[in-house]
Short mmCIF file of C-alpha atoms and ligand atoms in Angstrom, two decimals:
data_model
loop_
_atom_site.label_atom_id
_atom_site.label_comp_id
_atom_site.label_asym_id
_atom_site.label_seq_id
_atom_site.Cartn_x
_atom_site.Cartn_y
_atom_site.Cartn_z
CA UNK A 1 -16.48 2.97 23.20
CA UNK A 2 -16.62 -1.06 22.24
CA UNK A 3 -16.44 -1.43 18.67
CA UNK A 4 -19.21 -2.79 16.92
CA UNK A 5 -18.03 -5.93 16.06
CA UNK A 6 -21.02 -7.89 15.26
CA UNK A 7 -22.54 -5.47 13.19
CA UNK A 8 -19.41 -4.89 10.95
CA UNK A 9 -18.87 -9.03 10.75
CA UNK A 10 -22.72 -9.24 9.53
CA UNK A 11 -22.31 -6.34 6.85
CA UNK A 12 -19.32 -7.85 5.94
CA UNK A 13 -21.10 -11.10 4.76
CA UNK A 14 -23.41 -9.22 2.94
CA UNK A 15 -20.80 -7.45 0.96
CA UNK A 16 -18.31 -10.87 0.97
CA UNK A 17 -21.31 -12.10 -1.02
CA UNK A 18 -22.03 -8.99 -3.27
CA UNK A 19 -17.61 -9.36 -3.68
CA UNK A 20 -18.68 -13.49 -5.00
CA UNK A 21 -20.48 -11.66 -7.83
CA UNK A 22 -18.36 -9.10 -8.66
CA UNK A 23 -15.22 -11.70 -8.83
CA UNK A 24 -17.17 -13.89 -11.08
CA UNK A 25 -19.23 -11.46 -12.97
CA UNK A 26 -16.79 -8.34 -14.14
CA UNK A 27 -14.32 -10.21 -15.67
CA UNK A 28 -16.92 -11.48 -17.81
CA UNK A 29 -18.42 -8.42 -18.52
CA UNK A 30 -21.61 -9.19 -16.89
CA UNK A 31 -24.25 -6.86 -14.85
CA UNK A 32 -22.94 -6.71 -11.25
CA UNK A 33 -26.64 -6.01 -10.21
CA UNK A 34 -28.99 -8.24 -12.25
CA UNK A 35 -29.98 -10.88 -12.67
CA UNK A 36 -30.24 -13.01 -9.44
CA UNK A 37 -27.48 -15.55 -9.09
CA UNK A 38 -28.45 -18.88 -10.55
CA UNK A 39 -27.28 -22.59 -10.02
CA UNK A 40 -25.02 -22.98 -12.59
CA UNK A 41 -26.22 -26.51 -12.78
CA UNK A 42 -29.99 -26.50 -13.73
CA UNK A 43 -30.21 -22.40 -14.10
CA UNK A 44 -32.72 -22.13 -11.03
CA UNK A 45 -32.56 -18.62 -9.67
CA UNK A 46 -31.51 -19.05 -6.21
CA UNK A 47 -34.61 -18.04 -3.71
CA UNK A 48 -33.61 -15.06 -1.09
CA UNK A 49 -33.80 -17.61 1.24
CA UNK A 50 -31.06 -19.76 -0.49
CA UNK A 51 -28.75 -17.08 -0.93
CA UNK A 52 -27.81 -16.59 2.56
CA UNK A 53 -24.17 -16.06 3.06
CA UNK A 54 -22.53 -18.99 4.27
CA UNK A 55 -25.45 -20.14 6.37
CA UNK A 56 -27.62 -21.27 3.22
CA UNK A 57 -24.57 -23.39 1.48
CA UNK A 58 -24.02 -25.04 5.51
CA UNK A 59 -27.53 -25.80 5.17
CA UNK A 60 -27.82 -26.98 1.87
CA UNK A 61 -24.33 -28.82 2.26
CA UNK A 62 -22.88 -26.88 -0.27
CA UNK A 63 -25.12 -28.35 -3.06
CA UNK A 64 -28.38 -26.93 -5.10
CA UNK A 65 -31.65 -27.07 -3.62
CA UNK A 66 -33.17 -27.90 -6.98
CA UNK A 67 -30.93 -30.35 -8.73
CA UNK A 68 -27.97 -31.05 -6.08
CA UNK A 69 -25.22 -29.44 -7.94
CA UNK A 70 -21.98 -29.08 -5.83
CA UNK A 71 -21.69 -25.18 -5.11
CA UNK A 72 -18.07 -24.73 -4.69
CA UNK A 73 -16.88 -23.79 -1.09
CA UNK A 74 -15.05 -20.31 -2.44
CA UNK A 75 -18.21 -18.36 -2.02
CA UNK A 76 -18.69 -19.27 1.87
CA UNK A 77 -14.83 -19.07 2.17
CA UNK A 78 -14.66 -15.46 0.12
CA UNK A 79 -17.89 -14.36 2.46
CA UNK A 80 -16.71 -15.16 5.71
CA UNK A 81 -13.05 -13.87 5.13
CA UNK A 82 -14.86 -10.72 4.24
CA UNK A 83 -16.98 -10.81 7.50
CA UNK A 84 -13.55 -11.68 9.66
CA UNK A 85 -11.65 -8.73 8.01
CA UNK A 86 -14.36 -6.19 8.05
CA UNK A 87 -14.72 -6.68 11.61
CA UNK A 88 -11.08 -6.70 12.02
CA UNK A 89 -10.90 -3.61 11.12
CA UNK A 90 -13.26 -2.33 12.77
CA UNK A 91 -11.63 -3.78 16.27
CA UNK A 92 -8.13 -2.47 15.53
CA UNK A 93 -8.97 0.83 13.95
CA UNK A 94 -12.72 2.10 15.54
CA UNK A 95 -11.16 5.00 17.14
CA UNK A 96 -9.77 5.78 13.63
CA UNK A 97 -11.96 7.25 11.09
CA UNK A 98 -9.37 7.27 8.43
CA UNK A 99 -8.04 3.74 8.66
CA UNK A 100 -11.33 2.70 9.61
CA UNK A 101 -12.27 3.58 6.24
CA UNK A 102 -9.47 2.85 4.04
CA UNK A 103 -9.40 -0.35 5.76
CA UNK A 104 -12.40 -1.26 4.89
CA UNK A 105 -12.53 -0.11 1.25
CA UNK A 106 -9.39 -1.84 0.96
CA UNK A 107 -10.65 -5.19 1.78
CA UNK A 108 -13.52 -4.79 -0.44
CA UNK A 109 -11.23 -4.16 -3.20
CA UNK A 110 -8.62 -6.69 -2.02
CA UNK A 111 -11.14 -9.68 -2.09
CA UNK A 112 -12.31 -9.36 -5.56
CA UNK A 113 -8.96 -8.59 -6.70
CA UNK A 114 -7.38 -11.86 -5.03
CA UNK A 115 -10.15 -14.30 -6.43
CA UNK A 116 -9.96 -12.77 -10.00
CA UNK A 117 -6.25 -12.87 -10.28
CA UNK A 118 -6.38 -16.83 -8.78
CA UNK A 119 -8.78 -17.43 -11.92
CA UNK A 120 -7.81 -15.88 -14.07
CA UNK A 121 -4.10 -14.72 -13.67
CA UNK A 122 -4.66 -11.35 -14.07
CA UNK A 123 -5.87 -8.04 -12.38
CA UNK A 124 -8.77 -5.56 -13.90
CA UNK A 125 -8.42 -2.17 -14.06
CA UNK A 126 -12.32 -2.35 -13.51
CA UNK A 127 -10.79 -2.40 -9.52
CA UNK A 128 -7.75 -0.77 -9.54
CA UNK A 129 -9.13 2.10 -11.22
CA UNK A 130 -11.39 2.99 -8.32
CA UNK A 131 -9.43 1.70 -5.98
CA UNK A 132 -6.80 4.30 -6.54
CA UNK A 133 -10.09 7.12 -7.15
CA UNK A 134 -11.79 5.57 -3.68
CA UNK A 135 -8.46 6.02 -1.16
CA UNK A 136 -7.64 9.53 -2.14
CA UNK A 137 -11.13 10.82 -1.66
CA UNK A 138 -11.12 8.99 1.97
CA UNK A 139 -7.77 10.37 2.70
CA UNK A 140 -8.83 14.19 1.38
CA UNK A 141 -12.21 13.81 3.02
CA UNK A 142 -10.72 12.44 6.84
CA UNK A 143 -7.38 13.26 6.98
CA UNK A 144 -5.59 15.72 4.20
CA UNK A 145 -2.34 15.68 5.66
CA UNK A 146 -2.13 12.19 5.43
CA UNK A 147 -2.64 12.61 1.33
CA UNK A 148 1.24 13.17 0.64
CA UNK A 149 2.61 10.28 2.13
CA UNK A 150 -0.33 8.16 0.56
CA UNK A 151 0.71 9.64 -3.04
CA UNK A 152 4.17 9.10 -2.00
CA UNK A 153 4.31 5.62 -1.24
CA UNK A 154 1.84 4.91 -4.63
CA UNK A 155 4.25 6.72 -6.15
CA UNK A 156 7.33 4.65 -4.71
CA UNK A 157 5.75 0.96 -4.61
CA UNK A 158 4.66 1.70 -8.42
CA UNK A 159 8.35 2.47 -9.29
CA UNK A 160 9.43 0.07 -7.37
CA UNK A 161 7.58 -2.76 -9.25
CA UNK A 162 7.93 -1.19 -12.47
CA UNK A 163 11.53 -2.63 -13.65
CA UNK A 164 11.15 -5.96 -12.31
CA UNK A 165 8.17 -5.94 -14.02
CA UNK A 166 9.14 -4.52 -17.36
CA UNK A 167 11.99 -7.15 -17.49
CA UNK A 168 9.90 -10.10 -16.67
CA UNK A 169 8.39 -11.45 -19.87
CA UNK A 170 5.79 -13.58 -17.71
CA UNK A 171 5.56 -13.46 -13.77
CA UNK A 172 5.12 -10.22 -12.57
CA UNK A 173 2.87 -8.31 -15.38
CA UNK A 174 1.13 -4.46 -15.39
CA UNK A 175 -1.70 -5.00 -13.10
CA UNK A 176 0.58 -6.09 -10.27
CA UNK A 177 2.41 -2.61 -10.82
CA UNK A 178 -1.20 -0.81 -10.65
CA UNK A 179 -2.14 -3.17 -7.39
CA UNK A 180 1.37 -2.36 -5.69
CA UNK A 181 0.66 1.44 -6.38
CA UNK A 182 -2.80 1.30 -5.27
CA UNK A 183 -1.44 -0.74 -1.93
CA UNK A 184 0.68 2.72 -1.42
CA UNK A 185 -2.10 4.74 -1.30
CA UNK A 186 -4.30 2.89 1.39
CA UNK A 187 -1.54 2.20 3.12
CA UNK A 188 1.03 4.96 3.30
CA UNK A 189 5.04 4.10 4.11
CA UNK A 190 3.39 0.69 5.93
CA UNK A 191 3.11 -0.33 2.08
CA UNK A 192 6.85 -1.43 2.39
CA UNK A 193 6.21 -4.36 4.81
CA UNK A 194 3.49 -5.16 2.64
CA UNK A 195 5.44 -5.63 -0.42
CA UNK A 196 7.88 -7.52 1.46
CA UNK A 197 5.55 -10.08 3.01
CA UNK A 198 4.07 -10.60 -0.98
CA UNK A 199 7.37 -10.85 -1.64
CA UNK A 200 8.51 -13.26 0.55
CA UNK A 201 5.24 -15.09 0.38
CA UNK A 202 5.53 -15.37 -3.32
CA UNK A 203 9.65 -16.83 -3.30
CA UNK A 204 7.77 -19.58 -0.55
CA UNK A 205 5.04 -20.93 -2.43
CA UNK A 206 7.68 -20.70 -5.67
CA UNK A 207 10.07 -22.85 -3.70
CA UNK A 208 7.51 -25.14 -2.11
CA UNK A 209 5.94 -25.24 -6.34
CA UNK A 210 9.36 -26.26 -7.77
CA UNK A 211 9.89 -28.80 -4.51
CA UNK A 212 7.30 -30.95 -5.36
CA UNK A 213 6.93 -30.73 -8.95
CA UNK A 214 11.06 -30.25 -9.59
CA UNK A 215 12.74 -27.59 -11.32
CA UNK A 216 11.78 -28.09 -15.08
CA UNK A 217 7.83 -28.35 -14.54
CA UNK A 218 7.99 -26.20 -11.37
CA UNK A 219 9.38 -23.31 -13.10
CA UNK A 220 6.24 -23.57 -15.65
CA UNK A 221 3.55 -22.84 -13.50
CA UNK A 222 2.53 -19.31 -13.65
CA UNK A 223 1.63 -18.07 -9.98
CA UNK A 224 -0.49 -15.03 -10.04
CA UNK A 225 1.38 -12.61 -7.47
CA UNK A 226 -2.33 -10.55 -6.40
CA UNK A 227 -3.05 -12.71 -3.87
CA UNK A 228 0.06 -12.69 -2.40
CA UNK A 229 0.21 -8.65 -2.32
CA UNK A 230 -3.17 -8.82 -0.66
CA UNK A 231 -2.11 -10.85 1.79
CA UNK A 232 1.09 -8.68 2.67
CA UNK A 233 -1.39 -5.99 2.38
CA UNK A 234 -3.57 -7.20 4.77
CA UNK A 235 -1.00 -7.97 7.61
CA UNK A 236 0.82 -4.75 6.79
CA UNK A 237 -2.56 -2.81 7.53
CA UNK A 238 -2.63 -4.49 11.07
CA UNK A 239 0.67 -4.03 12.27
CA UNK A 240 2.76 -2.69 9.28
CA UNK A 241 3.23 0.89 10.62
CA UNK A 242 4.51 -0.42 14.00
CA UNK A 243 6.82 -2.07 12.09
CA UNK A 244 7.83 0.63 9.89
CA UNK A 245 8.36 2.52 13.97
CA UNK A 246 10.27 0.77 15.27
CA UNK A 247 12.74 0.27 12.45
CA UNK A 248 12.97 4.08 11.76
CA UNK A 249 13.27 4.64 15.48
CA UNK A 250 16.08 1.81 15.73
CA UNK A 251 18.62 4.36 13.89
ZN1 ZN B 1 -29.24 -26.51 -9.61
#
């Protein structure tokens, strides 16, 4: 059976653009369902029409209808990484209701997640919460002997983050222990990979950081780490349990 590839890539613009709102909107305490997004410019409620997902800022050339405004790029960037993902996961995982699912519930969670912790440098329980509540209930409603290696690997990425993070006074703080133990539980033993890429991800852009603005004012700016776990996460969905394979098999 082809996967439905379109489909999932239109639904995921929908939700990218629901995820644009939540990122902005919980943090702040705000209704996730009302009112109507408005130009933050002149206040205008955006028009249905207006609120397309990416096609309507293309259109409008990223500005407001009403008073020209610059709209920044991030919501047709956050929307169509949600479309490519949700249809990504749909390609490599179709024949898999399980994944299929956790896949795409962890993407929905991942996006807001990433955004919010690039803002505002740090991660809501609002999202890990459910998270954590939303990939057991997949894996006991598909698949419930897949549940103890999901617990297991929350269990172990949560521990594993804990001391590092317990002796960092700034860097790594609680919610990245909560997002690496959530990671374990969509994700299973490919959450090791996963960490690893963040980690490795996070020591590059640290390097590159202290590169061009040297050691002393490098070593100042605060990196949130989120993004970089959802990243790892993201890659170690696709081909993290091959990976995990073939280096268990190698012994
Ligand atoms: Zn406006």
């Amino acid at each position: 059976m082809a996967p439905a590839l379109a489909p999932a890539a239109l639904f995921g613009l929908l939700i990218g653009s629901f995820l644009n709102v939540v990122a902005w909107r919980l943090p702040r305490g705000e209704s996730l369902v009302k009112p109507r997004s408005k130009c933050p410019g002149c206040g205008t409620q955006l028009k249905a029409y207006d609120n397309v997902p990416v096609f309507s800022w293309l259109v409008l050339r990223g500005r407001c209808r009403g008073c020209g405004e610059k709209i920044s790029a991030r919501y047709p960037v956050v929307e169509a990484i949600t479309a490519l993902l949700y249809a990504g996961v749909v390609a490599a995982e179709h024949d898999h209701a399980l994944k299929c699912a956790l896949g795409l519930a962890l993407v929905t969670f991942l996006v807001p997640i990433a955004v919010i912790d690039l803002d505002l440098k740090r991660i809501p329980n609002a999202l890990t919460g459910p998270a954590a509540i939303v990939a057991v209930v997949i894996g006991a409603i598909l698949d419930p002997s897949f549940l103890p290696e999901q617990l297991i690997a929350g269990a172990a990425a949560l521990t594993f983050f804990l001391v590092p993070a317990m002796l960092s006074r700034k860097g790594m703080g609680m919610g990245d222990v909560k997002l690496a133990a959530v990671l374990g539980l969509y994700l299973g033993r490919a959450v090791a990979p996963a960490l690893f890429f963040a980690l490795i991800l996070g020591v590059v852009v640290g390097v590159a950081i202290i590169a061009n603005q040297g050691m002393t004012e490098g070593r100042r700016v605060k990196i949130p780490f989120g993004p970089f776990m959802a990243v790892g996460a993201v890659i170690a969905f696709f081909v993290g349990s091959g990976l995990v394979d073939s280096y268990t098999s190698s012994f």
